[in-house]
CSV table of C-alpha atoms and ligand atoms in Angstrom, one decimal:
chain,number,residue,atom,x,y,z
A,1,UNK,CA,172.7,206.4,142.4
A,2,UNK,CA,173.6,204.3,145.4
A,3,UNK,CA,177.1,202.8,145.4
A,4,UNK,CA,178.7,200.4,147.8
A,5,UNK,CA,182.5,200.4,148.1
A,6,UNK,CA,184.2,197.3,149.4
A,7,UNK,CA,188.0,197.7,149.7
A,8,UNK,CA,190.6,197.9,152.5
A,9,UNK,CA,190.9,201.6,151.8
A,10,UNK,CA,187.2,202.2,151.1
A,11,UNK,CA,187.1,205.6,152.8
A,12,UNK,CA,189.9,206.9,150.5
A,13,UNK,CA,188.0,205.5,147.4
A,14,UNK,CA,184.8,207.2,148.6
A,15,UNK,CA,186.6,210.6,148.9
A,16,UNK,CA,188.1,210.5,145.4
A,17,UNK,CA,184.9,209.1,143.8
A,18,UNK,CA,182.6,211.6,145.6
A,19,UNK,CA,184.6,214.5,144.1
A,20,UNK,CA,184.0,213.0,140.6
A,21,UNK,CA,180.3,211.9,141.1
A,22,UNK,CA,178.7,214.5,143.4
A,23,UNK,CA,175.2,213.2,142.7
A,24,UNK,CA,176.0,209.6,143.9
A,25,UNK,CA,175.6,208.3,147.4
A,26,UNK,CA,178.5,206.2,148.6
A,27,UNK,CA,178.4,203.5,151.4
A,28,UNK,CA,181.4,201.8,152.9
A,29,UNK,CA,180.9,198.1,152.6
A,30,UNK,CA,181.1,195.5,155.4
A,31,UNK,CA,180.9,191.7,155.1
A,32,UNK,CA,177.2,191.8,156.2
A,33,UNK,CA,174.4,194.3,156.9
A,34,UNK,CA,174.9,196.7,153.9
A,35,UNK,CA,172.1,198.9,152.5
A,36,UNK,CA,170.7,197.8,149.1
A,37,UNK,CA,172.6,199.6,146.4
A,38,UNK,CA,172.7,199.9,142.6
A,39,UNK,CA,176.4,199.5,142.0
A,40,UNK,CA,179.3,197.8,143.7
A,41,UNK,CA,182.8,199.0,143.5
A,42,UNK,CA,185.0,196.4,145.0
A,43,UNK,CA,188.2,194.4,145.4
A,44,UNK,CA,187.8,190.7,146.5
A,45,UNK,CA,184.3,191.1,148.0
A,46,UNK,CA,183.0,188.1,150.1
A,47,UNK,CA,180.2,185.9,148.8
A,48,UNK,CA,178.0,187.2,151.7
A,49,UNK,CA,177.9,190.6,150.1
A,50,UNK,CA,176.5,189.3,146.8
A,51,UNK,CA,174.0,187.1,148.7
A,52,UNK,CA,172.7,190.2,150.4
A,53,UNK,CA,172.5,192.5,147.4
A,54,UNK,CA,169.5,191.8,145.3
A,55,UNK,CA,169.3,194.7,142.9
A,56,UNK,CA,172.9,195.2,141.7
A,57,UNK,CA,173.0,196.8,138.2
A,58,UNK,CA,176.7,196.7,137.7
A,59,UNK,CA,180.1,196.0,139.3
A,60,UNK,CA,183.4,197.8,139.0
A,61,UNK,CA,186.4,195.6,139.9
A,62,UNK,CA,189.1,197.7,141.6
A,63,UNK,CA,191.9,195.9,139.9
A,64,UNK,CA,193.0,194.7,136.4
A,65,UNK,CA,192.7,191.0,137.3
A,66,UNK,CA,189.2,189.7,137.6
A,67,UNK,CA,190.1,186.2,138.8
A,68,UNK,CA,189.2,186.7,142.4
A,69,UNK,CA,185.8,188.3,141.4
A,70,UNK,CA,185.0,185.5,138.9
A,71,UNK,CA,186.0,182.8,141.5
A,72,UNK,CA,183.3,184.1,143.8
A,73,UNK,CA,180.6,181.5,143.8
A,74,UNK,CA,177.8,184.1,144.5
A,75,UNK,CA,178.8,186.6,141.8
A,76,UNK,CA,175.9,187.6,139.6
A,77,UNK,CA,177.6,186.9,136.2
A,78,UNK,CA,174.9,188.3,134.1
A,79,UNK,CA,175.2,191.9,135.1
A,80,UNK,CA,177.8,194.2,133.6
A,81,UNK,CA,181.3,193.9,135.2
A,82,UNK,CA,183.9,196.5,134.4
A,83,UNK,CA,187.5,196.2,135.4
A,84,UNK,CA,190.3,198.7,135.7
A,85,UNK,CA,192.2,199.0,132.4
A,86,UNK,CA,195.8,200.4,132.5
A,87,UNK,CA,195.3,203.3,135.0
A,88,UNK,CA,199.1,203.8,135.3
A,89,UNK,CA,199.8,200.3,136.5
A,90,UNK,CA,201.3,199.5,133.1
A,91,UNK,CA,204.2,201.9,133.6
A,92,UNK,CA,204.8,200.8,137.1
A,93,UNK,CA,204.9,197.1,136.0
A,94,UNK,CA,207.1,198.1,133.1
A,95,UNK,CA,209.6,199.6,135.5
A,96,UNK,CA,209.5,196.4,137.6
A,97,UNK,CA,210.2,194.3,134.5
A,98,UNK,CA,213.0,196.6,133.5
A,99,UNK,CA,214.6,196.1,136.8
A,100,UNK,CA,214.3,192.3,136.4
A,101,UNK,CA,215.6,192.4,132.8
A,102,UNK,CA,218.7,194.4,133.8
A,103,UNK,CA,219.3,192.1,136.8
A,104,UNK,CA,219.9,189.3,134.4
A,105,UNK,CA,221.1,191.0,131.2
A,106,UNK,CA,223.7,193.1,133.1
A,107,UNK,CA,224.6,190.1,135.4
A,108,UNK,CA,223.7,191.6,138.7
A,109,UNK,CA,222.7,188.0,139.8
A,110,UNK,CA,226.3,186.9,139.1
A,111,UNK,CA,227.8,189.9,140.8
A,112,UNK,CA,225.7,189.3,143.9
A,113,UNK,CA,227.1,185.7,144.0
A,114,UNK,CA,230.6,187.0,143.4
A,115,UNK,CA,230.4,189.5,146.2
A,116,UNK,CA,229.9,186.7,148.7
A,117,UNK,CA,233.4,185.4,147.9
A,118,UNK,CA,235.0,188.8,147.4
A,119,UNK,CA,235.4,187.9,143.7
A,120,UNK,CA,236.3,190.8,141.4
A,121,UNK,CA,235.5,189.5,137.9
A,122,UNK,CA,233.9,191.4,135.0
A,123,UNK,CA,231.5,189.4,132.9
A,124,UNK,CA,231.2,190.4,129.2
A,125,UNK,CA,227.9,192.2,128.5
A,126,UNK,CA,225.4,190.6,126.2
A,127,UNK,CA,224.1,193.3,123.9
A,128,UNK,CA,220.5,194.4,124.3
A,129,UNK,CA,219.9,193.6,120.6
A,130,UNK,CA,220.8,189.9,121.4
A,131,UNK,CA,218.5,189.8,124.5
A,132,UNK,CA,215.1,188.9,123.2
A,133,UNK,CA,212.2,189.4,125.7
A,134,UNK,CA,208.9,187.6,125.5
A,135,UNK,CA,205.8,189.2,126.9
A,136,UNK,CA,202.9,186.7,127.4
A,137,UNK,CA,199.6,188.6,127.5
A,138,UNK,CA,199.1,191.7,125.4
A,139,UNK,CA,196.2,193.3,127.2
A,140,UNK,CA,196.5,197.0,128.2
A,141,UNK,CA,199.3,196.2,130.7
A,142,UNK,CA,201.2,193.7,128.6
A,143,UNK,CA,201.1,196.0,125.7
A,144,UNK,CA,202.5,199.0,127.7
A,145,UNK,CA,205.3,196.8,129.2
A,146,UNK,CA,206.2,195.5,125.7
A,147,UNK,CA,206.3,199.0,124.3
A,148,UNK,CA,208.6,200.2,127.2
A,149,UNK,CA,211.0,197.3,126.6
A,150,UNK,CA,211.1,197.9,122.9
A,151,UNK,CA,211.8,201.6,123.4
A,152,UNK,CA,214.7,200.5,125.6
A,153,UNK,CA,216.2,198.7,122.6
A,154,UNK,CA,215.4,195.0,123.3
A,155,UNK,CA,213.8,192.8,120.6
A,156,UNK,CA,210.4,192.2,122.0
A,157,UNK,CA,208.1,189.3,121.2
A,158,UNK,CA,204.5,189.4,122.4
A,159,UNK,CA,202.0,186.5,122.7
A,160,UNK,CA,198.3,186.5,122.9
A,161,UNK,CA,195.5,184.1,122.4
A,162,UNK,CA,194.1,185.8,119.3
A,163,UNK,CA,196.3,187.5,116.6
A,164,UNK,CA,197.4,191.1,117.4
A,165,UNK,CA,199.4,193.6,115.5
A,166,UNK,CA,201.5,196.0,117.6
A,167,UNK,CA,204.0,198.6,116.3
A,168,UNK,CA,207.5,197.6,117.1
A,169,UNK,CA,206.6,194.2,118.7
A,170,UNK,CA,206.9,190.8,116.9
A,171,UNK,CA,203.5,189.3,117.7
A,172,UNK,CA,202.7,185.6,118.0
A,173,UNK,CA,199.6,183.8,118.9
A,174,UNK,CA,198.3,180.3,119.5
A,175,UNK,CA,200.3,177.2,120.5
A,176,UNK,CA,202.6,177.3,117.5
A,177,UNK,CA,203.2,181.0,118.2
A,178,UNK,CA,204.1,180.3,121.8
A,179,UNK,CA,206.8,177.7,120.7
A,180,UNK,CA,208.3,180.2,118.2
A,181,UNK,CA,208.5,182.9,120.9
A,182,UNK,CA,210.0,180.7,123.6
A,183,UNK,CA,213.0,179.7,121.4
A,184,UNK,CA,214.0,183.3,120.9
A,185,UNK,CA,213.8,185.0,124.3
A,186,UNK,CA,216.3,185.3,127.1
A,187,UNK,CA,213.7,186.7,129.5
A,188,UNK,CA,210.1,185.6,129.6
A,189,UNK,CA,207.6,188.0,131.2
A,190,UNK,CA,204.2,186.6,132.2
A,191,UNK,CA,201.3,189.1,132.2
A,192,UNK,CA,198.4,186.8,131.4
A,193,UNK,CA,195.1,186.7,133.3
A,194,UNK,CA,194.4,183.7,135.6
A,195,UNK,CA,191.9,181.6,133.6
A,196,UNK,CA,191.5,177.8,133.1
A,197,UNK,CA,193.4,178.2,129.9
A,198,UNK,CA,196.5,179.9,131.4
A,199,UNK,CA,196.8,177.9,134.6
A,200,UNK,CA,200.3,176.2,134.7
A,201,UNK,CA,201.0,177.4,131.2
A,202,UNK,CA,204.6,177.8,132.4
A,203,UNK,CA,205.2,174.1,133.0
A,204,UNK,CA,208.1,171.7,132.3
A,205,UNK,CA,207.5,171.6,128.6
A,206,UNK,CA,207.3,175.4,128.3
A,207,UNK,CA,210.4,176.0,130.3
A,208,UNK,CA,212.3,173.4,128.3
A,209,UNK,CA,211.7,175.4,125.1
A,210,UNK,CA,213.5,178.5,126.5
A,211,UNK,CA,217.1,178.8,125.6
A,212,UNK,CA,219.6,177.6,128.3
A,213,UNK,CA,220.3,180.5,130.6
A,214,UNK,CA,217.0,182.2,130.2
A,215,UNK,CA,215.2,184.0,133.0
A,216,UNK,CA,211.6,184.4,134.1
A,217,UNK,CA,209.7,187.5,135.5
A,218,UNK,CA,206.2,187.0,136.8
A,219,UNK,CA,204.3,190.2,137.7
A,220,UNK,CA,201.1,188.6,136.6
A,221,UNK,CA,199.4,185.7,138.5
A,222,UNK,CA,201.0,182.9,140.5
A,223,UNK,CA,198.7,180.3,139.0
A,224,UNK,CA,200.4,180.7,135.6
A,225,UNK,CA,203.5,178.8,136.9
A,226,UNK,CA,203.9,175.2,137.8
A,227,UNK,CA,206.1,175.7,140.9
A,228,UNK,CA,207.7,172.2,140.9
A,229,UNK,CA,208.7,172.6,137.3
A,230,UNK,CA,210.2,176.0,138.0
A,231,UNK,CA,212.2,174.7,140.9
A,232,UNK,CA,213.5,171.8,138.8
A,233,UNK,CA,214.4,174.2,135.9
A,234,UNK,CA,216.4,176.3,138.4
A,235,UNK,CA,218.4,173.5,139.9
A,236,UNK,CA,219.8,173.9,143.4
A,237,UNK,CA,221.4,177.2,142.5
A,238,UNK,CA,224.0,176.5,145.1
A,239,UNK,CA,227.0,176.7,142.8
A,240,UNK,CA,227.9,179.1,140.1
A,241,UNK,CA,226.9,176.5,137.4
A,242,UNK,CA,223.7,177.4,135.9
A,243,UNK,CA,220.8,175.1,135.4
A,244,UNK,CA,218.5,175.5,132.4
A,245,UNK,CA,216.8,178.5,133.9
A,246,UNK,CA,219.2,181.2,135.3
A,247,UNK,CA,216.8,182.9,137.7
A,248,UNK,CA,213.3,184.2,138.4
A,249,UNK,CA,211.8,187.4,139.7
A,250,UNK,CA,208.4,186.6,141.1
A,251,UNK,CA,205.7,189.1,142.4
A,252,UNK,CA,202.6,186.9,142.4
A,253,UNK,CA,201.8,183.6,144.0
A,254,UNK,CA,198.8,181.2,144.1
A,255,UNK,CA,198.6,181.9,147.9
A,256,UNK,CA,199.4,185.4,149.1
A,257,UNK,CA,201.1,186.2,151.4
A,258,UNK,CA,203.5,183.5,150.2
A,259,UNK,CA,203.6,180.9,153.1
A,260,UNK,CA,206.8,180.9,155.2
A,261,UNK,CA,207.4,177.3,154.4
A,262,UNK,CA,207.4,177.8,150.6
A,263,UNK,CA,210.7,176.7,149.1
A,264,UNK,CA,210.6,179.7,146.8
A,265,UNK,CA,211.6,182.0,149.7
A,266,UNK,CA,214.9,180.3,150.2
A,267,UNK,CA,216.0,179.5,146.6
A,268,UNK,CA,219.2,181.3,145.8
A,269,UNK,CA,218.1,182.0,142.2
A,270,UNK,CA,214.7,183.4,143.0
A,271,UNK,CA,213.9,187.1,143.9
A,272,UNK,CA,210.6,187.5,145.7
A,273,UNK,CA,208.5,190.7,145.9
A,274,UNK,CA,205.1,191.0,147.7
A,275,UNK,CA,202.7,191.7,144.8
A,276,UNK,CA,204.0,195.2,144.5
A,277,UNK,CA,204.8,195.5,140.8
A,278,UNK,CA,201.7,197.5,139.9
A,279,UNK,CA,199.9,199.2,142.7
A,280,UNK,CA,196.8,201.0,141.5
A,281,UNK,CA,197.3,204.8,141.1
A,282,UNK,CA,194.1,206.0,142.8
A,283,UNK,CA,193.5,209.2,140.9
A,284,UNK,CA,193.6,207.7,137.4
A,285,UNK,CA,191.7,204.7,138.6
A,286,UNK,CA,189.0,206.8,140.1
A,287,UNK,CA,188.6,208.6,136.8
A,288,UNK,CA,187.9,205.2,135.2
A,289,UNK,CA,185.5,204.1,137.9
A,290,UNK,CA,183.6,207.4,137.8
A,291,UNK,CA,183.4,207.1,134.0
A,292,UNK,CA,182.1,203.5,134.2
A,293,UNK,CA,179.5,204.3,136.9
A,294,UNK,CA,178.3,207.4,134.9
A,295,UNK,CA,178.0,205.3,131.7
A,296,UNK,CA,176.3,202.4,133.4
A,297,UNK,CA,173.8,204.7,135.2
A,298,UNK,CA,173.0,206.5,131.9
A,299,UNK,CA,172.6,203.2,130.1
A,300,UNK,CA,175.5,204.0,127.8
A,301,UNK,CA,177.9,201.5,126.3
A,302,UNK,CA,180.8,200.5,128.5
A,303,UNK,CA,183.6,198.0,128.0
A,304,UNK,CA,182.7,195.0,130.2
A,305,UNK,CA,184.7,191.8,130.9
A,306,UNK,CA,183.7,188.4,129.4
A,307,UNK,CA,183.1,186.1,132.4
A,308,UNK,CA,183.6,183.0,130.3
A,309,UNK,CA,186.9,184.1,128.9
A,310,UNK,CA,188.0,185.2,132.4
A,311,UNK,CA,189.2,188.8,131.5
B,1,GLV,C1,196.4,193.3,140.8
B,1,GLV,O1,197.0,192.3,140.8
B,1,GLV,C2,195.3,193.6,139.9
B,1,GLV,O2,194.8,192.7,139.3
B,1,GLV,O3,195.0,194.8,139.7
């Protein structure tokens, strides 16, 4: 089997995949002039690559989010497309979310502000049991994150498009379910895929349904959030008085890197990280890629994405 790898660390992927699939021939992808191959293993490939490949029998997306792949106008949508499931990113993102939850629940944001004025003032702790957390998106990663937070002792509410039942999580679905969740959570975590149905889901109306003093953590996709609505909900953040939304920890943005002129960089109630919440652990991911390529080449069943649903 001939496999083309398109990724900024393509040589590293080739080395780990060659160990797992000794019978395959791997090629490092360029934007143009690649040999014809059977399978493409890629992250954000350019349209030119699809225009040139005429006999692709399957694609493996080297990430959990397939938005960039599906937004590619030249993508052959009729062939099997496999994405990485939770290859360890779930736990990394879970730790990122834990950091954010503790930042607000244990008042590190307030103490940071107090430090600027040498103010020594202890704030009473809100018990974990009274700190509901909402996880929007219960795919492999959202589920893992929800389980970690529940194990930490927080009441966790999960939300998905279709009904789900998960041990230890209060599950909600649909529009009515989203409203019910929003009213009960002090931290909202967004782990939904970027699809037409999720774009700007976090808008003025959604944010208004959160309790006053709630916080937002977005390790998912930047497109989920209406940025103007977020900034309004946060207020100026210049004084100690809190606006409706207490603060936000953001890892994903519609345009990355986040442009220097974005007001998000300078807002005192926003913490910014450079899309680092869930880097892909290459070993476990390579196991998944090798398994998918093996199954595809043997004509066996493999879990593919639904291009119309967008995940
Ligand atoms: C990263 O954002 C991914 O989708 O894997």
